[in-house]
Amino acid sequence: QVQLVQSGAEVKKPGASVKVSCKASGYTFTSFGISWVRQAPGQGLEWMGWIAPYNDNTNYAEKFQGRLTMTTDTSATTAYMELRSLRSDDTAVYYCARNRCYGGNCYTDNWGQGTLVTVSS
Amino acid sequence: DIQMTQSPSTLSASVGDRVTITCRASQFISHWLAWYQQKPGKAPKLLISKTSNLESGVPSRFSGSGSGTEFTLTISSLQPDDFATYYCQQYNSYYTFGQGTKLEIK
């Protein structure tokens, strides 16, 4: 069965960077994109961007341009999300999710368990 | 950017009730809409894709309809396991989620 297993919780100081991993199993990793979505405490879901593991093409939401990098390691079937210059309002649970696509339209079907990133001085 | 507006934000209902959640897009998204259920401390779970396609294993009491800019999620007879927060997501142009509808026990 499809599984996405994320790395553990992180505590970071303002200005630092965080890198979250997402280990995929149960499907052909290079056949599906990976999205990253975050959820601040008590808030809704916010799409951050996605990456296509077969060619590492990325699309980032405009608000994260310049401080977000998504990468993959196909040999390890793992996706990574790195967010830099952290601020207190980056405190959130970060999810990876698999993209299922039909033609040019993709939605997220399977999700990781989430990784809590806390930014605090 | 496409904005998604869900209503209501909170819905109080009883087991056995029929409930409907509405999602409106700020521009035309055809039928590229999904619905998710999220329980506290858990990841969202995909219920419906492409407006009305029920995911495997999702009970048939869940249904979706709509097109263009207005969409609905209906639960025909609420069960105790259905009390959760529901999100719509457009995927016509990147992704945007609605703000969520919390379904509470009356």
Coordinates of N, CA and C in Angstrom, one line a residue:
Chain A
Q1 N 0.8 -1.2 0.0 CA 0.0 0.0 0.0 C 0.9 1.2 0.0
V2 N 0.3 2.3 -0.5 CA 1.1 3.6 -0.6 C 1.3 4.1 0.8
Q3 N 2.6 4.5 1.1 CA 2.9 5.1 2.4 C 3.9 6.2 2.2
L4 N 3.6 7.3 2.9 CA 4.5 8.4 3.0 C 4.9 8.6 4.4
V5 N 6.2 8.4 4.8 CA 6.6 8.5 6.2 C 7.5 9.7 6.3
Q6 N 7.1 10.7 7.1 CA 7.9 11.9 7.3 C 8.9 11.9 8.5
S7 N 9.8 12.7 8.5 CA 10.8 12.9 9.6 C 10.1 13.5 10.8
G8 N 10.8 13.5 11.9 CA 10.2 13.9 13.2 C 10.2 15.4 13.4
A9 N 9.5 15.7 14.5 CA 9.3 17.1 14.8 C 10.6 17.9 15.0
E10 N 10.6 19.2 14.7 CA 11.8 20.0 14.7 C 11.4 21.3 15.5
V11 N 12.4 21.8 16.2 CA 12.3 23.1 16.9 C 13.5 23.9 16.3
K12 N 13.1 25.1 15.8 CA 14.2 25.9 15.2 C 14.0 27.4 15.7
K13 N 15.2 28.1 15.7 CA 15.2 29.5 16.1 C 14.8 30.3 14.8
P14 N 14.3 31.5 15.0 CA 14.0 32.4 13.9 C 15.3 32.7 13.1
G15 N 15.2 32.7 11.8 CA 16.3 32.9 10.9 C 17.0 31.6 10.5
A16 N 16.7 30.5 11.2 CA 17.3 29.2 10.8 C 16.5 28.6 9.6
S17 N 17.0 27.4 9.2 CA 16.4 26.6 8.2 C 16.0 25.3 8.7
V18 N 15.0 24.7 8.0 CA 14.5 23.3 8.4 C 14.4 22.5 7.1
K19 N 14.8 21.2 7.2 CA 14.6 20.3 6.1 C 13.8 19.1 6.6
V20 N 12.7 18.9 5.9 CA 11.8 17.8 6.3 C 11.9 16.7 5.2
S21 N 11.9 15.5 5.6 CA 12.0 14.4 4.6 C 10.7 13.6 4.5
C22 N 10.5 13.0 3.4 CA 9.2 12.2 3.1 C 9.6 11.0 2.4
K23 N 9.6 9.8 3.1 CA 10.0 8.6 2.5 C 8.8 7.9 1.9
A24 N 8.8 7.6 0.6 CA 7.7 7.0 -0.1 C 7.9 5.5 -0.3
S25 N 6.8 4.8 -0.3 CA 6.9 3.3 -0.5 C 5.5 2.9 -1.1
G26 N 5.6 1.7 -1.7 CA 4.3 1.1 -2.2 C 3.9 1.5 -3.6
Y27 N 4.7 2.3 -4.2 CA 4.4 2.7 -5.6 C 5.7 3.1 -6.3
T28 N 5.6 3.4 -7.6 CA 6.8 3.8 -8.4 C 7.0 5.3 -8.1
F29 N 8.1 5.6 -7.4 CA 8.3 7.0 -6.9 C 8.3 8.0 -8.0
T30 N 9.0 7.6 -9.1 CA 9.2 8.6 -10.2 C 7.9 8.8 -11.0
S31 N 6.9 8.1 -10.8 CA 5.6 8.2 -11.6 C 4.6 9.2 -11.0
F32 N 4.9 9.7 -9.8 CA 4.0 10.6 -9.2 C 4.7 11.8 -8.6
G33 N 4.1 13.0 -8.7 CA 4.7 14.2 -8.1 C 4.4 14.1 -6.6
I34 N 5.2 15.0 -5.9 CA 5.0 15.2 -4.4 C 4.7 16.6 -4.2
S35 N 3.6 16.9 -3.4 CA 3.3 18.2 -3.0 C 3.6 18.4 -1.5
W36 N 3.8 19.6 -1.1 CA 4.0 19.9 0.3 C 2.9 21.0 0.7
V37 N 2.3 20.7 1.8 CA 1.1 21.5 2.3 C 1.4 21.7 3.8
R38 N 1.1 22.9 4.2 CA 1.3 23.1 5.7 C 0.0 23.6 6.3
Q39 N 0.0 23.5 7.7 CA -1.2 23.8 8.4 C -0.7 24.4 9.7
A40 N -0.9 25.7 9.9 CA -0.6 26.4 11.1 C -1.6 26.0 12.2
P41 N -1.2 26.1 13.5 CA -2.1 25.6 14.6 C -3.5 26.2 14.5
G42 N -4.4 25.4 14.4 CA -5.8 25.8 14.4 C -6.3 26.4 13.1
Q43 N -5.4 26.3 12.1 CA -5.8 27.0 10.8 C -6.0 26.0 9.7
G44 N -6.2 26.5 8.5 CA -6.5 25.6 7.3 C -5.2 25.1 6.6
L45 N -5.5 24.6 5.5 CA -4.4 24.0 4.7 C -3.9 25.0 3.7
E46 N -2.5 25.0 3.5 CA -1.9 25.9 2.6 C -0.9 25.2 1.7
W47 N -1.1 25.2 0.4 CA -0.2 24.5 -0.5 C 1.1 25.3 -0.7
M48 N 2.2 24.7 -0.6 CA 3.5 25.3 -0.7 C 4.1 25.1 -2.1
G49 N 3.9 24.0 -2.6 CA 4.5 23.7 -3.9 C 4.6 22.2 -4.2
W50 N 5.1 21.9 -5.4 CA 5.3 20.5 -5.7 C 6.5 20.2 -6.5
I51 N 6.9 19.0 -6.6 CA 8.1 18.5 -7.3 C 7.7 17.3 -8.1
A52 N 8.3 17.1 -9.3 CA 8.1 15.9 -10.1 C 9.4 15.1 -9.9
P53 N 9.4 14.0 -9.2 CA 10.7 13.3 -9.0 C 11.4 12.8 -10.3
Y54 N 10.6 12.6 -11.4 CA 11.3 12.0 -12.5 C 12.2 13.0 -13.2
N55 N 12.0 14.3 -13.0 CA 12.9 15.3 -13.6 C 13.2 16.4 -12.7
D56 N 12.8 16.4 -11.5 CA 13.0 17.4 -10.5 C 12.4 18.8 -10.8
N57 N 11.5 18.9 -11.8 CA 10.8 20.1 -12.0 C 10.0 20.5 -10.8
T58 N 10.0 21.8 -10.5 CA 9.3 22.3 -9.3 C 8.3 23.4 -9.6
N59 N 7.3 23.6 -8.8 CA 6.4 24.7 -8.8 C 6.2 25.1 -7.4
Y60 N 6.6 26.4 -7.1 CA 6.4 26.9 -5.7 C 5.3 28.0 -5.7
A61 N 4.6 28.0 -4.6 CA 3.6 29.1 -4.4 C 4.4 30.4 -4.3
E62 N 3.8 31.4 -4.8 CA 4.5 32.7 -4.9 C 5.1 33.2 -3.5
K63 N 4.3 32.9 -2.4 CA 4.7 33.5 -1.2 C 5.9 32.8 -0.6
F64 N 6.3 31.7 -1.1 CA 7.5 31.0 -0.6 C 8.7 31.1 -1.6
Q65 N 8.5 31.7 -2.7 CA 9.6 31.9 -3.7 C 10.8 32.5 -3.0
G66 N 11.9 31.9 -3.2 CA 13.2 32.5 -2.7 C 13.6 31.9 -1.3
R67 N 12.7 31.2 -0.6 CA 13.2 30.6 0.6 C 12.8 29.2 0.8
L68 N 12.2 28.6 -0.3 CA 11.8 27.2 -0.3 C 12.5 26.4 -1.4
T69 N 13.0 25.2 -1.0 CA 13.6 24.4 -2.0 C 13.0 23.0 -1.8
M70 N 12.6 22.4 -2.9 CA 12.1 21.0 -2.8 C 13.1 20.1 -3.7
T71 N 13.5 19.0 -3.2 CA 14.4 18.1 -3.9 C 13.9 16.7 -3.7
T72 N 14.5 15.7 -4.5 CA 14.2 14.3 -4.3 C 15.5 13.5 -4.4
D73 N 15.5 12.4 -3.8 CA 16.5 11.4 -4.0 C 15.8 10.1 -4.5
T74 N 15.9 9.9 -5.8 CA 15.1 8.8 -6.3 C 15.6 7.4 -5.9
S75 N 16.9 7.3 -5.6 CA 17.5 6.0 -5.1 C 16.9 5.7 -3.8
A76 N 16.6 6.7 -3.0 CA 16.1 6.5 -1.6 C 14.6 6.7 -1.6
T77 N 13.9 6.9 -2.7 CA 12.5 7.2 -2.8 C 12.0 8.2 -1.8
T78 N 12.8 9.3 -1.6 CA 12.5 10.3 -0.6 C 12.5 11.7 -1.2
A79 N 11.5 12.4 -0.7 CA 11.4 13.8 -1.1 C 11.8 14.7 0.1
Y80 N 12.3 15.9 -0.2 CA 12.7 16.8 0.9 C 12.1 18.2 0.6
M81 N 11.8 18.9 1.7 CA 11.4 20.2 1.7 C 12.2 21.0 2.6
E82 N 12.9 22.0 2.1 CA 13.7 22.9 2.9 C 13.2 24.3 2.9
L83 N 12.9 24.9 4.1 CA 12.4 26.2 4.2 C 13.5 27.0 5.0
R84 N 13.9 28.1 4.5 CA 14.9 29.0 5.1 C 14.3 30.2 5.7
S85 N 15.2 30.9 6.4 CA 14.8 32.2 7.0 C 13.5 32.1 7.8
L86 N 13.5 31.1 8.7 CA 12.2 30.8 9.4 C 11.8 31.9 10.3
R87 N 10.5 32.1 10.3 CA 9.8 33.1 11.2 C 8.9 32.4 12.1
S88 N 8.4 33.1 13.1 CA 7.5 32.5 14.1 C 6.2 32.0 13.3
D89 N 5.8 32.7 12.3 CA 4.5 32.3 11.6 C 4.8 31.2 10.7
D90 N 5.9 30.6 10.6 CA 6.2 29.3 9.9 C 5.9 28.1 10.8
T91 N 5.6 28.4 12.0 CA 5.3 27.3 12.9 C 4.0 26.6 12.4
A92 N 4.1 25.3 12.1 CA 3.0 24.6 11.5 C 3.3 23.1 11.4
V93 N 2.3 22.3 11.0 CA 2.5 21.0 10.6 C 2.7 21.0 9.1
Y94 N 3.8 20.3 8.7 CA 4.1 20.3 7.3 C 3.8 18.8 6.8
Y95 N 3.0 18.8 5.7 CA 2.7 17.5 5.1 C 3.3 17.3 3.7
C96 N 3.7 16.1 3.4 CA 3.9 15.8 2.0 C 2.7 15.0 1.6
A97 N 2.5 15.0 0.3 CA 1.3 14.3 -0.3 C 1.6 13.9 -1.7
R98 N 1.1 12.7 -2.1 CA 1.4 12.3 -3.5 C 0.4 12.9 -4.4
N99 N 0.9 13.4 -5.6 CA 0.0 13.9 -6.6 C -0.5 12.8 -7.6
R100 N -1.8 12.8 -7.8 CA -2.3 11.9 -8.8 C -2.8 12.8 -9.9
C101 N -2.4 12.5 -11.1 CA -2.7 13.4 -12.2 C -3.5 12.7 -13.3
Y102 N -4.4 13.5 -13.9 CA -5.1 13.1 -15.1 C -4.9 14.2 -16.1
G103 N -4.0 13.9 -17.1 CA -3.7 15.0 -18.0 C -2.9 16.0 -17.3
G104 N -3.2 17.3 -17.4 CA -2.5 18.3 -16.7 C -3.0 18.7 -15.3
N105 N -4.0 18.0 -14.9 CA -4.7 18.3 -13.6 C -4.4 17.2 -12.5
C106 N -3.8 17.7 -11.4 CA -3.4 16.8 -10.4 C -4.0 17.1 -9.1
Y107 N -4.3 16.1 -8.3 CA -4.8 16.3 -6.9 C -4.0 15.4 -6.0
T108 N -4.1 15.7 -4.7 CA -3.3 14.9 -3.7 C -4.1 13.7 -3.2
D109 N -3.6 12.5 -3.3 CA -4.4 11.4 -2.8 C -3.9 10.8 -1.5
N110 N -2.6 10.4 -1.4 CA -2.1 9.9 -0.1 C -1.2 10.9 0.6
W111 N -1.3 11.0 1.9 CA -0.6 12.0 2.6 C 0.3 11.4 3.7
G112 N 1.4 12.1 4.0 CA 2.3 11.7 5.1 C 1.6 12.0 6.4
Q113 N 2.2 11.6 7.5 CA 1.6 11.8 8.8 C 1.8 13.2 9.3
G114 N 2.6 14.0 8.7 CA 2.9 15.4 9.1 C 4.1 15.5 10.0
T115 N 4.7 16.7 9.9 CA 5.9 17.0 10.7 C 5.7 18.4 11.3
L116 N 5.7 18.4 12.7 CA 5.5 19.7 13.4 C 6.8 20.4 13.4
V117 N 6.8 21.6 12.8 CA 8.0 22.5 12.9 C 7.6 23.7 13.8
T118 N 8.3 23.9 14.8 CA 8.1 25.0 15.8 C 9.3 26.0 15.7
V119 N 8.9 27.2 15.4 CA 9.9 28.3 15.3 C 9.8 29.2 16.5
S120 N 10.8 29.2 17.4 CA 10.7 29.9 18.6 C 12.1 30.3 19.1
S121 N 12.2 31.5 19.6 CA 13.5 31.9 20.2 C 13.7 31.4 21.6
Chain B
D1 N -4.7 34.4 -8.5 CA -4.9 33.2 -7.7 C -6.3 32.9 -7.5
I2 N -6.7 31.6 -7.6 CA -8.1 31.2 -7.3 C -8.3 31.1 -5.8
Q3 N -9.4 31.7 -5.4 CA -9.8 31.7 -4.0 C -11.0 30.7 -3.9
M4 N -11.0 30.0 -2.8 CA -12.0 29.0 -2.5 C -12.7 29.4 -1.2
T5 N -14.0 29.5 -1.2 CA -14.8 30.0 -0.1 C -15.8 28.9 0.3
Q6 N -15.6 28.3 1.5 CA -16.5 27.3 2.0 C -17.6 27.9 2.9
S7 N -18.7 27.3 2.9 CA -19.7 27.7 3.9 C -20.6 26.4 4.2
P8 N -21.0 26.4 5.5 CA -20.7 27.3 6.6 C -19.3 27.0 7.1
S9 N -18.8 27.8 8.0 CA -17.5 27.5 8.7 C -17.7 26.4 9.7
T10 N -18.8 26.5 10.4 CA -19.1 25.5 11.4 C -20.5 25.0 11.2
L11 N -20.8 23.7 11.3 CA -22.1 23.1 11.1 C -22.4 22.1 12.3
S12 N -23.4 22.4 13.0 CA -23.9 21.5 14.1 C -25.0 20.6 13.6
A13 N -24.8 19.3 13.8 CA -25.8 18.4 13.2 C -25.8 17.1 14.1
S14 N -26.8 16.3 13.9 CA -27.0 15.1 14.7 C -26.8 13.9 13.8
V15 N -26.5 12.7 14.5 CA -26.4 11.5 13.8 C -27.7 11.2 13.0
G16 N -27.6 10.8 11.8 CA -28.7 10.6 10.9 C -29.1 11.7 10.1
D17 N -28.6 12.9 10.4 CA -29.0 14.1 9.6 C -28.3 14.0 8.2
R18 N -29.0 14.8 7.3 CA -28.4 15.0 5.9 C -27.8 16.4 6.0
V19 N -26.5 16.5 5.6 CA -25.8 17.8 5.6 C -25.2 18.1 4.3
T20 N -25.1 19.4 4.0 CA -24.5 19.8 2.8 C -23.5 21.0 3.1
I21 N -22.3 20.9 2.5 CA -21.3 21.9 2.6 C -21.0 22.4 1.2
T22 N -20.9 23.8 1.1 CA -20.8 24.4 -0.2 C -19.4 25.0 -0.3
C23 N -18.9 25.0 -1.5 CA -17.6 25.5 -1.8 C -17.7 26.3 -3.1
R24 N -17.3 27.6 -3.1 CA -17.4 28.4 -4.2 C -16.0 28.9 -4.6
A25 N -15.7 28.8 -5.9 CA -14.4 29.2 -6.5 C -14.5 30.7 -7.0
S26 N -13.5 31.4 -6.9 CA -13.5 32.8 -7.4 C -13.4 32.9 -8.9
Q27 N -13.1 31.8 -9.6 CA -13.2 31.8 -11.0 C -13.5 30.3 -11.5
F28 N -13.7 30.2 -12.8 CA -14.1 28.9 -13.3 C -13.1 27.9 -13.1
I29 N -13.4 26.7 -12.5 CA -12.5 25.6 -12.3 C -13.0 24.3 -13.0
S30 N -14.0 24.4 -13.8 CA -14.5 23.2 -14.5 C -15.0 22.2 -13.4
H31 N -14.5 21.0 -13.4 CA -14.9 20.0 -12.4 C -13.7 19.6 -11.6
W32 N -12.6 20.4 -11.6 CA -11.4 20.1 -10.9 C -11.4 20.4 -9.4
L33 N -12.2 19.7 -8.7 CA -12.4 19.9 -7.3 C -12.4 18.6 -6.5
A34 N -11.7 18.7 -5.4 CA -11.6 17.5 -4.5 C -12.1 17.9 -3.1
W35 N -12.5 16.9 -2.3 CA -12.9 17.1 -0.9 C -12.1 16.2 0.0
Y36 N -11.7 16.7 1.1 CA -11.0 16.0 2.1 C -11.6 16.0 3.5
Q37 N -11.4 15.0 4.3 CA -11.9 15.0 5.7 C -10.6 15.0 6.5
Q38 N -10.6 15.8 7.6 CA -9.5 15.8 8.5 C -10.0 15.7 9.9
K39 N -9.4 14.8 10.7 CA -9.7 14.6 12.1 C -8.5 15.2 12.9
P40 N -8.8 15.6 14.1 CA -7.7 16.3 14.9 C -6.5 15.5 15.0
G41 N -5.3 16.1 14.7 CA -4.0 15.4 14.8 C -3.7 14.5 13.7
K42 N -4.6 14.4 12.7 CA -4.4 13.5 11.6 C -4.2 14.3 10.3
A43 N -3.6 13.6 9.3 CA -3.5 14.1 8.0 C -4.9 14.1 7.3
P44 N -5.1 15.0 6.3 CA -6.3 15.0 5.5 C -6.5 13.7 4.8
K45 N -7.7 13.3 4.6 CA -8.0 12.0 3.9 C -8.9 12.4 2.7
L46 N -8.4 11.9 1.5 CA -9.2 12.2 0.3 C -10.5 11.5 0.3
L47 N -11.6 12.2 0.0 CA -12.9 11.6 -0.1 C -13.4 11.5 -1.5
I48 N -13.2 12.6 -2.2 CA -13.8 12.8 -3.5 C -12.9 13.6 -4.4
S49 N -12.7 13.1 -5.7 CA -12.0 13.9 -6.7 C -12.9 14.2 -7.9
K50 N -12.4 15.1 -8.7 CA -13.1 15.5 -9.9 C -14.6 15.7 -9.6
T51 N -14.9 16.5 -8.6 CA -16.2 16.9 -8.1 C -17.1 15.8 -7.5
S52 N -17.1 14.6 -8.2 CA -18.0 13.6 -7.7 C -17.5 12.2 -7.7
N53 N -16.2 12.0 -7.9 CA -15.7 10.6 -7.9 C -15.3 10.2 -6.5
L54 N -16.0 9.2 -6.0 CA -15.8 8.7 -4.6 C -14.5 7.9 -4.6
E55 N -13.6 8.2 -3.7 CA -12.4 7.3 -3.5 C -12.8 5.9 -3.1
S56 N -12.0 5.0 -3.4 CA -12.2 3.6 -3.0 C -12.2 3.5 -1.4
G57 N -13.2 2.9 -0.9 CA -13.3 2.7 0.5 C -14.1 3.8 1.2
V58 N -14.4 4.8 0.5 CA -15.2 5.9 1.2 C -16.7 5.5 1.1
P59 N -17.4 5.6 2.2 CA -18.8 5.2 2.2 C -19.7 6.0 1.2
S60 N -20.7 5.3 0.7 CA -21.5 5.9 -0.3 C -22.4 7.0 0.2
R61 N -22.5 7.2 1.5 CA -23.3 8.3 2.1 C -22.7 9.6 1.7
F62 N -21.4 9.6 1.3 CA -20.7 10.8 0.8 C -21.0 11.0 -0.7
S63 N -21.3 12.2 -1.1 CA -21.4 12.5 -2.5 C -21.0 13.9 -2.8
G64 N -20.6 14.2 -4.0 CA -20.2 15.5 -4.4 C -20.9 15.9 -5.7
S65 N -21.1 17.2 -5.9 CA -21.8 17.7 -7.1 C -21.3 19.1 -7.4
G66 N -21.7 19.6 -8.6 CA -21.4 20.9 -9.0 C -20.5 21.0 -10.2
S67 N -20.3 22.2 -10.7 CA -19.3 22.4 -11.8 C -19.1 23.9 -11.9
G68 N -18.1 24.3 -12.6 CA -17.8 25.7 -12.8 C -17.2 26.4 -11.6
T69 N -18.1 27.0 -10.8 CA -17.6 27.7 -9.6 C -18.3 27.3 -8.3
E70 N -19.4 26.5 -8.4 CA -20.1 26.2 -7.2 C -20.2 24.6 -7.0
F71 N -19.9 24.2 -5.8 CA -19.8 22.8 -5.6 C -20.3 22.4 -4.2
T72 N -20.8 21.2 -4.1 CA -21.3 20.8 -2.8 C -20.8 19.4 -2.4
L73 N -20.6 19.2 -1.1 CA -20.4 17.9 -0.5 C -21.6 17.6 0.3
T74 N -22.2 16.4 0.1 CA -23.4 16.0 0.9 C -23.1 14.7 1.6
I75 N -23.5 14.7 2.9 CA -23.4 13.4 3.6 C -24.9 13.1 3.9
S76 N -25.3 11.9 3.4 CA -26.8 11.7 3.4 C -27.3 11.3 4.7
S77 N -26.6 10.6 5.6 CA -27.0 10.2 6.9 C -25.8 10.2 7.8
L78 N -25.6 11.2 8.6 CA -24.4 11.4 9.4 C -24.2 10.2 10.3
Q79 N -23.0 9.7 10.4 CA -22.6 8.7 11.3 C -21.6 9.3 12.3
P80 N -21.4 8.7 13.5 CA -20.5 9.3 14.5 C -19.1 9.5 14.0
D81 N -18.6 8.7 13.1 CA -17.3 8.8 12.5 C -17.1 10.0 11.6
D82 N -18.2 10.6 11.2 CA -18.2 11.7 10.2 C -17.9 13.1 10.8
F83 N -17.9 13.2 12.2 CA -17.7 14.5 12.8 C -16.2 14.8 12.7
A84 N -15.9 15.8 11.9 CA -14.5 16.2 11.5 C -14.6 17.5 10.8
T85 N -13.4 17.9 10.3 CA -13.4 19.1 9.4 C -13.2 18.7 8.0
Y86 N -13.9 19.4 7.1 CA -13.9 19.1 5.7 C -13.3 20.3 4.9
Y87 N -12.5 19.9 3.9 CA -11.9 21.0 3.1 C -12.1 20.6 1.6
C88 N -12.5 21.7 0.9 CA -12.4 21.5 -0.6 C -11.1 22.0 -1.1
Q89 N -10.7 21.5 -2.3 CA -9.5 21.9 -2.9 C -9.7 22.0 -4.4
Q90 N -9.3 23.2 -5.0 CA -9.4 23.3 -6.4 C -8.0 22.8 -7.0
Y91 N -8.0 22.2 -8.1 CA -6.8 21.8 -8.8 C -6.8 22.1 -10.3
N92 N -7.6 23.2 -10.6 CA -7.6 23.7 -12.0 C -6.3 24.4 -12.3
S93 N -5.8 25.2 -11.3 CA -4.6 25.9 -11.4 C -3.8 25.8 -10.1
Y94 N -2.7 25.1 -10.1 CA -2.1 24.7 -8.8 C -3.1 24.2 -7.8
Y95 N -2.9 24.5 -6.6 CA -3.9 24.1 -5.5 C -4.3 25.2 -4.7
T96 N -5.6 25.3 -4.3 CA -6.0 26.2 -3.3 C -7.1 25.4 -2.5
F97 N -7.0 25.6 -1.2 CA -8.0 24.9 -0.3 C -9.0 25.9 0.2
G98 N -10.2 25.5 0.5 CA -11.1 26.3 1.2 C -10.6 26.4 2.7
Q99 N -11.3 27.2 3.4 CA -10.9 27.5 4.8 C -11.4 26.4 5.8
G100 N -12.2 25.5 5.3 CA -12.6 24.4 6.1 C -14.0 24.6 6.7
T101 N -14.7 23.5 6.9 CA -16.0 23.4 7.6 C -15.9 22.4 8.7
K102 N -16.1 22.9 9.9 CA -16.0 22.0 11.1 C -17.4 21.4 11.3
L103 N -17.6 20.1 11.3 CA -18.9 19.5 11.5 C -18.9 19.0 12.9
E104 N -19.8 19.6 13.7 CA -19.9 19.3 15.1 C -21.1 18.5 15.5
I105 N -21.1 17.8 16.6 CA -22.2 17.1 17.1 C -23.2 18.1 17.8
K106 N -24.4 18.1 17.4 CA -25.4 19.0 18.0 C -25.8 18.5 19.4

